Amino acid sequence: MRKKLNCILLVDDDPDDNYYHQIVINKMNIVNHIDIAVNGIEAMAYLKNKNQNPPEIIFLDINMPKMNGWEFLEEYKNLDIDKKAKVLIMILTTSANPDDIKRAKEIQDVTGFETKPLSPELIKEILQQHFQDYL
């Protein structure tokens, strides 16, 4: 039996996208639980929670109210290392703006930039590249 990820965090304000992405992830049976934050503020609170283990993967939208993905990433770089240790951040957005893609590549904490929706193929690719023990 293969090892499962403990947690994937979806950071997106669109309930339809979150619902669909949960279905895709759950069908693959790769994670114990999926958590959702609807903006960067909620995601930061989630990561700062002392009783919370950091997720292995964060799928981060860019365009959200209150605190967008870019603002989240600015705050994220100031987190204690133990809150970031296992986290891979993948920007998952509707934006195909070349400036956004370039900006994402310049941020050390960002692993990749993909357009919605999340697909089983993308998840498999992420697992193959970053989580070999989970295949």
Tab-separated table of N, CA and C in Angstrom:
chain	number	residue	atom	x	y	z
A	1	MET	N	0.848	-1.189	0.000
A	1	MET	CA	0.000	0.000	0.000
A	1	MET	C	0.889	1.247	0.000
A	2	ARG	N	0.534	2.184	-0.834
A	2	ARG	CA	1.347	3.394	-0.915
A	2	ARG	C	1.046	4.352	0.240
A	3	LYS	N	1.986	5.173	0.518
A	3	LYS	CA	1.875	6.170	1.575
A	3	LYS	C	1.015	7.333	1.068
A	4	LYS	N	0.200	7.901	1.952
A	4	LYS	CA	-0.640	9.039	1.584
A	4	LYS	C	-0.058	10.332	2.137
A	5	LEU	N	-0.300	11.423	1.428
A	5	LEU	CA	-0.010	12.740	1.975
A	5	LEU	C	-0.931	12.950	3.162
A	6	ASN	N	-0.498	13.728	4.127
A	6	ASN	CA	-1.369	14.014	5.264
A	6	ASN	C	-2.441	15.033	4.882
A	7	CYS	N	-2.029	16.133	4.214
A	7	CYS	CA	-2.980	17.214	3.950
A	7	CYS	C	-2.594	18.004	2.703
A	8	ILE	N	-3.620	18.385	1.963
A	8	ILE	CA	-3.498	19.345	0.873
A	8	ILE	C	-4.369	20.533	1.246
A	9	LEU	N	-3.829	21.733	1.102
A	9	LEU	CA	-4.580	22.950	1.392
A	9	LEU	C	-4.926	23.648	0.080
A	10	LEU	N	-6.222	23.853	-0.142
A	10	LEU	CA	-6.707	24.613	-1.290
A	10	LEU	C	-6.952	26.040	-0.822
A	11	VAL	N	-6.301	27.005	-1.454
A	11	VAL	CA	-6.504	28.412	-1.097
A	11	VAL	C	-7.143	29.079	-2.307
A	12	ASP	N	-8.461	29.205	-2.247
A	12	ASP	CA	-9.229	29.702	-3.384
A	12	ASP	C	-10.583	30.183	-2.885
A	13	ASP	N	-11.038	31.324	-3.404
A	13	ASP	CA	-12.323	31.867	-2.974
A	13	ASP	C	-13.500	31.330	-3.780
A	14	ASP	N	-13.253	30.542	-4.815
A	14	ASP	CA	-14.327	30.039	-5.667
A	14	ASP	C	-14.821	28.679	-5.164
A	15	PRO	N	-16.060	28.629	-4.621
A	15	PRO	CA	-16.550	27.369	-4.063
A	15	PRO	C	-16.689	26.265	-5.112
A	16	ASP	N	-17.003	26.626	-6.354
A	16	ASP	CA	-17.120	25.608	-7.402
A	16	ASP	C	-15.768	24.975	-7.709
A	17	ASP	N	-14.724	25.802	-7.791
A	17	ASP	CA	-13.383	25.263	-8.022
A	17	ASP	C	-12.951	24.368	-6.865
A	18	ASN	N	-13.196	24.817	-5.647
A	18	ASN	CA	-12.818	24.011	-4.480
A	18	ASN	C	-13.552	22.671	-4.478
A	19	TYR	N	-14.828	22.691	-4.804
A	19	TYR	CA	-15.628	21.463	-4.854
A	19	TYR	C	-15.056	20.505	-5.904
A	20	TYR	N	-14.806	21.016	-7.102
A	20	TYR	CA	-14.270	20.189	-8.181
A	20	TYR	C	-12.886	19.643	-7.821
A	21	HIS	N	-12.026	20.499	-7.290
A	21	HIS	CA	-10.677	20.063	-6.948
A	21	HIS	C	-10.683	19.003	-5.846
A	22	GLN	N	-11.610	19.116	-4.904
A	22	GLN	CA	-11.743	18.091	-3.870
A	22	GLN	C	-12.126	16.747	-4.492
A	23	ILE	N	-13.038	16.772	-5.444
A	23	ILE	CA	-13.451	15.534	-6.117
A	23	ILE	C	-12.260	14.889	-6.818
A	24	VAL	N	-11.514	15.682	-7.573
A	24	VAL	CA	-10.352	15.161	-8.309
A	24	VAL	C	-9.337	14.546	-7.345
A	25	ILE	N	-9.013	15.265	-6.289
A	25	ILE	CA	-8.016	14.786	-5.327
A	25	ILE	C	-8.511	13.540	-4.604
A	26	ASN	N	-9.765	13.557	-4.152
A	26	ASN	CA	-10.310	12.412	-3.421
A	26	ASN	C	-10.367	11.149	-4.283
A	27	LYS	N	-10.691	11.289	-5.559
A	27	LYS	CA	-10.737	10.123	-6.457
A	27	LYS	C	-9.380	9.452	-6.587
A	28	MET	N	-8.333	10.230	-6.424
A	28	MET	CA	-6.976	9.679	-6.552
A	28	MET	C	-6.509	8.976	-5.274
A	29	ASN	N	-7.199	9.217	-4.169
A	29	ASN	CA	-6.901	8.556	-2.899
A	29	ASN	C	-5.431	8.730	-2.492
A	30	ILE	N	-4.975	9.989	-2.505
A	30	ILE	CA	-3.558	10.276	-2.222
A	30	ILE	C	-3.346	11.051	-0.931
A	31	VAL	N	-4.432	11.460	-0.269
A	31	VAL	CA	-4.299	12.349	0.888
A	31	VAL	C	-5.305	11.966	1.970
A	32	ASN	N	-4.896	12.177	3.230
A	32	ASN	CA	-5.798	11.884	4.344
A	32	ASN	C	-6.909	12.917	4.470
A	33	HIS	N	-6.568	14.194	4.258
A	33	HIS	CA	-7.623	15.200	4.283
A	33	HIS	C	-7.240	16.427	3.469
A	34	ILE	N	-8.284	17.132	3.048
A	34	ILE	CA	-8.141	18.347	2.254
A	34	ILE	C	-8.747	19.478	3.067
A	35	ASP	N	-8.000	20.557	3.229
A	35	ASP	CA	-8.525	21.734	3.917
A	35	ASP	C	-8.644	22.870	2.914
A	36	ILE	N	-9.530	23.812	3.235
A	36	ILE	CA	-9.792	24.932	2.334
A	36	ILE	C	-9.683	26.245	3.099
A	37	ALA	N	-9.025	27.209	2.471
A	37	ALA	CA	-9.011	28.598	2.950
A	37	ALA	C	-9.491	29.434	1.773
A	38	VAL	N	-10.385	30.390	2.032
A	38	VAL	CA	-10.982	31.156	0.929
A	38	VAL	C	-10.228	32.445	0.605
A	39	ASN	N	-9.148	32.696	1.334
A	39	ASN	CA	-8.293	33.847	1.021
A	39	ASN	C	-6.962	33.664	1.751
A	40	GLY	N	-6.035	34.560	1.471
A	40	GLY	CA	-4.718	34.464	2.077
A	40	GLY	C	-4.717	34.618	3.584
A	41	ILE	N	-5.640	35.416	4.112
A	41	ILE	CA	-5.711	35.612	5.567
A	41	ILE	C	-6.051	34.289	6.259
A	42	GLU	N	-7.058	33.591	5.723
A	42	GLU	CA	-7.427	32.287	6.300
A	42	GLU	C	-6.291	31.283	6.159
A	43	ALA	N	-5.608	31.313	5.026
A	43	ALA	CA	-4.496	30.385	4.807
A	43	ALA	C	-3.366	30.655	5.803
A	44	MET	N	-3.067	31.925	6.048
A	44	MET	CA	-2.021	32.279	7.026
A	44	MET	C	-2.413	31.806	8.418
A	45	ALA	N	-3.652	32.041	8.799
A	45	ALA	CA	-4.127	31.606	10.116
A	45	ALA	C	-4.016	30.082	10.241
A	46	TYR	N	-4.350	29.391	9.182
A	46	TYR	CA	-4.259	27.935	9.152
A	46	TYR	C	-2.808	27.497	9.387
A	47	LEU	N	-1.876	28.091	8.666
A	47	LEU	CA	-0.475	27.695	8.774
A	47	LEU	C	0.145	28.075	10.120
A	48	LYS	N	-0.322	29.170	10.712
A	48	LYS	CA	0.219	29.626	12.000
A	48	LYS	C	-0.352	28.869	13.196
A	49	ASN	N	-1.416	28.116	12.994
A	49	ASN	CA	-2.050	27.370	14.074
A	49	ASN	C	-1.054	26.349	14.634
A	50	LYS	N	-0.737	26.472	15.912
A	50	LYS	CA	0.263	25.614	16.548
A	50	LYS	C	-0.139	24.144	16.552
A	51	ASN	N	-1.435	23.870	16.537
A	51	ASN	CA	-1.925	22.495	16.572
A	51	ASN	C	-2.050	21.882	15.178
A	52	GLN	N	-1.675	22.624	14.180
A	52	GLN	CA	-1.854	22.197	12.803
A	52	GLN	C	-0.524	21.761	12.198
A	53	ASN	N	-0.481	20.570	11.644
A	53	ASN	CA	0.694	20.166	10.882
A	53	ASN	C	0.640	20.866	9.533
A	54	PRO	N	1.780	21.296	9.006
A	54	PRO	CA	1.740	21.965	7.704
A	54	PRO	C	1.328	20.994	6.603
A	55	PRO	N	0.561	21.470	5.648
A	55	PRO	CA	0.187	20.603	4.528
A	55	PRO	C	1.422	20.321	3.677
A	56	GLU	N	1.362	19.234	2.939
A	56	GLU	CA	2.474	18.948	2.032
A	56	GLU	C	2.373	19.771	0.754
A	57	ILE	N	1.140	20.061	0.331
A	57	ILE	CA	0.925	20.838	-0.893
A	57	ILE	C	-0.094	21.941	-0.620
A	58	ILE	N	0.198	23.128	-1.127
A	58	ILE	CA	-0.773	24.222	-1.150
A	58	ILE	C	-1.027	24.560	-2.613
A	59	PHE	N	-2.298	24.499	-3.014
A	59	PHE	CA	-2.700	24.994	-4.324
A	59	PHE	C	-3.256	26.389	-4.090
A	60	LEU	N	-2.581	27.393	-4.642
A	60	LEU	CA	-2.846	28.796	-4.325
A	60	LEU	C	-3.397	29.556	-5.526
A	61	ASP	N	-4.582	30.126	-5.363
A	61	ASP	CA	-5.139	31.021	-6.380
A	61	ASP	C	-4.492	32.393	-6.209
A	62	ILE	N	-4.484	33.177	-7.260
A	62	ILE	CA	-3.913	34.524	-7.179
A	62	ILE	C	-4.981	35.552	-6.809
A	63	ASN	N	-6.087	35.532	-7.533
A	63	ASN	CA	-7.106	36.574	-7.386
A	63	ASN	C	-8.146	36.182	-6.341
A	64	MET	N	-7.998	36.747	-5.147
A	64	MET	CA	-8.923	36.495	-4.043
A	64	MET	C	-9.134	37.787	-3.276
A	65	PRO	N	-10.277	37.918	-2.590
A	65	PRO	CA	-10.506	39.115	-1.776
A	65	PRO	C	-9.695	39.072	-0.481
A	66	LYS	N	-9.620	40.186	0.183
A	66	LYS	CA	-8.960	40.375	1.481
A	66	LYS	C	-7.449	40.263	1.408
A	67	MET	N	-6.936	39.107	1.024
A	67	MET	CA	-5.496	38.924	0.820
A	67	MET	C	-5.330	37.998	-0.381
A	68	ASN	N	-4.783	38.538	-1.467
A	68	ASN	CA	-4.640	37.716	-2.675
A	68	ASN	C	-3.417	36.792	-2.564
A	69	GLY	N	-3.188	36.020	-3.598
A	69	GLY	CA	-2.094	35.058	-3.579
A	69	GLY	C	-0.725	35.692	-3.459
A	70	TRP	N	-0.519	36.822	-4.129
A	70	TRP	CA	0.783	37.507	-4.052
A	70	TRP	C	1.034	38.020	-2.639
A	71	GLU	N	-0.001	38.601	-2.032
A	71	GLU	CA	0.131	39.106	-0.657
A	71	GLU	C	0.386	37.950	0.311
A	72	PHE	N	-0.291	36.821	0.080
A	72	PHE	CA	-0.065	35.628	0.899
A	72	PHE	C	1.406	35.213	0.821
A	73	LEU	N	1.954	35.189	-0.390
A	73	LEU	CA	3.340	34.763	-0.569
A	73	LEU	C	4.328	35.697	0.131
A	74	GLU	N	4.009	36.995	0.175
A	74	GLU	CA	4.850	37.952	0.910
A	74	GLU	C	4.864	37.614	2.396
A	75	GLU	N	3.704	37.299	2.955
A	75	GLU	CA	3.598	36.925	4.372
A	75	GLU	C	4.234	35.552	4.622
A	76	TYR	N	4.038	34.651	3.675
A	76	TYR	CA	4.518	33.280	3.812
A	76	TYR	C	6.031	33.220	4.027
A	77	LYS	N	6.759	34.068	3.318
A	77	LYS	CA	8.223	34.005	3.440
A	77	LYS	C	8.702	34.379	4.840
A	78	ASN	N	7.846	34.999	5.657
A	78	ASN	CA	8.200	35.365	7.028
A	78	ASN	C	7.783	34.319	8.065
A	79	LEU	N	7.145	33.238	7.615
A	79	LEU	CA	6.713	32.184	8.543
A	79	LEU	C	7.919	31.452	9.122
A	80	ASP	N	7.749	30.910	10.321
A	80	ASP	CA	8.772	30.057	10.912
A	80	ASP	C	8.997	28.855	10.008
A	81	ILE	N	10.210	28.397	9.942
A	81	ILE	CA	10.570	27.294	9.053
A	81	ILE	C	9.773	26.029	9.344
A	82	ASP	N	9.407	25.777	10.606
A	82	ASP	CA	8.658	24.566	10.922
A	82	ASP	C	7.238	24.596	10.375
A	83	LYS	N	6.740	25.761	10.035
A	83	LYS	CA	5.409	25.872	9.431
A	83	LYS	C	5.466	25.723	7.919
A	84	LYS	N	6.666	25.786	7.345
A	84	LYS	CA	6.821	25.689	5.902
A	84	LYS	C	7.535	24.416	5.463
A	85	ALA	N	8.018	23.661	6.398
A	85	ALA	CA	8.975	22.601	6.087
A	85	ALA	C	8.551	21.638	4.989
A	86	LYS	N	7.315	21.182	5.017
A	86	LYS	CA	6.890	20.159	4.071
A	86	LYS	C	6.103	20.728	2.897
A	87	VAL	N	5.988	22.008	2.818
A	87	VAL	CA	5.035	22.605	1.902
A	87	VAL	C	5.605	22.877	0.515
A	88	LEU	N	4.852	22.447	-0.476
A	88	LEU	CA	5.118	22.758	-1.867
A	88	LEU	C	3.964	23.682	-2.294
A	89	ILE	N	4.283	24.846	-2.792
A	89	ILE	CA	3.236	25.778	-3.216
A	89	ILE	C	3.150	25.781	-4.736
A	90	MET	N	1.957	25.454	-5.214
A	90	MET	CA	1.679	25.458	-6.639
A	90	MET	C	0.593	26.504	-6.880
A	91	ILE	N	0.924	27.519	-7.670
A	91	ILE	CA	-0.100	28.495	-8.027
A	91	ILE	C	-1.039	27.826	-9.016
A	92	LEU	N	-2.324	27.888	-8.714
A	92	LEU	CA	-3.365	27.292	-9.552
A	92	LEU	C	-4.412	28.372	-9.766
A	93	THR	N	-4.443	28.931	-10.966
A	93	THR	CA	-5.241	30.120	-11.203
A	93	THR	C	-5.840	30.112	-12.602
A	94	THR	N	-6.747	31.027	-12.850
A	94	THR	CA	-7.298	31.187	-14.202
A	94	THR	C	-6.424	32.120	-15.030
A	95	SER	N	-5.492	32.808	-14.395
A	95	SER	CA	-4.641	33.762	-15.083
A	95	SER	C	-3.611	33.051	-15.960
A	96	ALA	N	-3.525	33.498	-17.200
A	96	ALA	CA	-2.472	33.019	-18.092
A	96	ALA	C	-1.578	34.201	-18.462
A	97	ASN	N	-1.645	35.244	-17.648
A	97	ASN	CA	-0.881	36.456	-17.876
A	97	ASN	C	0.620	36.149	-17.778
A	98	PRO	N	1.378	36.430	-18.843
A	98	PRO	CA	2.818	36.167	-18.803
A	98	PRO	C	3.534	36.880	-17.650
A	99	ASP	N	3.037	38.054	-17.253
A	99	ASP	CA	3.642	38.767	-16.126
A	99	ASP	C	3.467	37.992	-14.825
A	100	ASP	N	2.288	37.358	-14.651
A	100	ASP	CA	2.050	36.541	-13.457
A	100	ASP	C	2.971	35.319	-13.447
A	101	ILE	N	3.121	34.692	-14.601
A	101	ILE	CA	3.985	33.513	-14.695
A	101	ILE	C	5.427	33.888	-14.371
A	102	LYS	N	5.881	35.005	-14.924
A	102	LYS	CA	7.246	35.488	-14.663
A	102	LYS	C	7.425	35.805	-13.177
A	103	ARG	N	6.456	36.488	-12.605
A	103	ARG	CA	6.523	36.856	-11.185
A	103	ARG	C	6.597	35.606	-10.301
A	104	ALA	N	5.792	34.597	-10.640
A	104	ALA	CA	5.780	33.355	-9.856
A	104	ALA	C	7.140	32.663	-9.908
A	105	LYS	N	7.778	32.682	-11.069
A	105	LYS	CA	9.087	32.034	-11.221
A	105	LYS	C	10.164	32.719	-10.385
A	106	GLU	N	9.950	33.980	-10.057
A	106	GLU	CA	10.924	34.735	-9.278
A	106	GLU	C	10.782	34.532	-7.770
A	107	ILE	N	9.721	33.851	-7.351
A	107	ILE	CA	9.471	33.639	-5.921
A	107	ILE	C	9.980	32.258	-5.529
A	108	GLN	N	10.955	32.228	-4.657
A	108	GLN	CA	11.623	30.988	-4.263
A	108	GLN	C	10.655	29.932	-3.716
A	109	ASP	N	9.648	30.349	-2.955
A	109	ASP	CA	8.743	29.400	-2.317
A	109	ASP	C	7.743	28.769	-3.283
A	110	VAL	N	7.620	29.299	-4.489
A	110	VAL	CA	6.651	28.785	-5.464
A	110	VAL	C	7.311	27.706	-6.314
A	111	THR	N	6.683	26.545	-6.349
A	111	THR	CA	7.207	25.410	-7.106
A	111	THR	C	6.769	25.441	-8.566
A	112	GLY	N	5.546	25.934	-8.817
A	112	GLY	CA	5.051	25.933	-10.183
A	112	GLY	C	3.853	26.835	-10.361
A	113	PHE	N	3.457	27.000	-11.609
A	113	PHE	CA	2.339	27.863	-11.982
A	113	PHE	C	1.509	27.097	-12.994
A	114	GLU	N	0.259	26.822	-12.657
A	114	GLU	CA	-0.638	26.075	-13.540
A	114	GLU	C	-1.980	26.787	-13.636
A	115	THR	N	-2.660	26.551	-14.740
A	115	THR	CA	-3.997	27.124	-14.884
A	115	THR	C	-5.041	26.104	-14.436
A	116	LYS	N	-6.140	26.620	-13.899
A	116	LYS	CA	-7.251	25.783	-13.464
A	116	LYS	C	-7.888	25.142	-14.691
A	117	PRO	N	-8.535	24.037	-14.505
A	117	PRO	CA	-8.742	23.283	-13.269
A	117	PRO	C	-7.608	22.302	-12.995
A	118	LEU	N	-7.569	21.853	-11.760
A	118	LEU	CA	-6.623	20.834	-11.340
A	118	LEU	C	-6.986	19.524	-12.032
A	119	SER	N	-5.984	18.806	-12.504
A	119	SER	CA	-6.248	17.544	-13.197
A	119	SER	C	-5.492	16.401	-12.537
A	120	PRO	N	-5.972	15.166	-12.722
A	120	PRO	CA	-5.228	14.014	-12.192
A	120	PRO	C	-3.807	13.945	-12.769
A	121	GLU	N	-3.644	14.342	-14.016
A	121	GLU	CA	-2.327	14.317	-14.647
A	121	GLU	C	-1.354	15.262	-13.937
A	122	LEU	N	-1.839	16.455	-13.605
A	122	LEU	CA	-0.992	17.411	-12.891
A	122	LEU	C	-0.617	16.870	-11.518
A	123	ILE	N	-1.567	16.287	-10.822
A	123	ILE	CA	-1.284	15.731	-9.494
A	123	ILE	C	-0.250	14.612	-9.605
A	124	LYS	N	-0.399	13.743	-10.586
A	124	LYS	CA	0.575	12.660	-10.788
A	124	LYS	C	1.964	13.222	-11.067
A	125	GLU	N	2.015	14.265	-11.864
A	125	GLU	CA	3.293	14.901	-12.183
A	125	GLU	C	3.952	15.474	-10.922
A	126	ILE	N	3.153	16.129	-10.084
A	126	ILE	CA	3.663	16.687	-8.825
A	126	ILE	C	4.191	15.576	-7.922
A	127	LEU	N	3.431	14.491	-7.815
A	127	LEU	CA	3.868	13.370	-6.979
A	127	LEU	C	5.167	12.762	-7.510
A	128	GLN	N	5.257	12.592	-8.823
A	128	GLN	CA	6.465	12.014	-9.414
A	128	GLN	C	7.678	12.900	-9.179
A	129	GLN	N	7.493	14.204	-9.257
A	129	GLN	CA	8.619	15.127	-9.113
A	129	GLN	C	9.021	15.386	-7.662
A	130	HIS	N	8.044	15.392	-6.756
A	130	HIS	CA	8.329	15.875	-5.399
A	130	HIS	C	8.008	14.903	-4.266
A	131	PHE	N	7.254	13.855	-4.560
A	131	PHE	CA	6.817	12.943	-3.498
A	131	PHE	C	6.943	11.489	-3.946
A	132	GLN	N	8.150	11.084	-4.325
A	132	GLN	CA	8.378	9.737	-4.827
A	132	GLN	C	7.929	8.663	-3.830
A	133	ASP	N	8.040	8.923	-2.529
A	133	ASP	CA	7.655	7.940	-1.520
A	133	ASP	C	6.155	7.663	-1.493
A	134	TYR	N	5.377	8.492	-2.187
A	134	TYR	CA	3.928	8.391	-2.120
A	134	TYR	C	3.332	7.708	-3.340
A	135	LEU	N	4.161	7.263	-4.255
A	135	LEU	CA	3.659	6.608	-5.468
A	135	LEU	C	3.435	5.133	-5.258
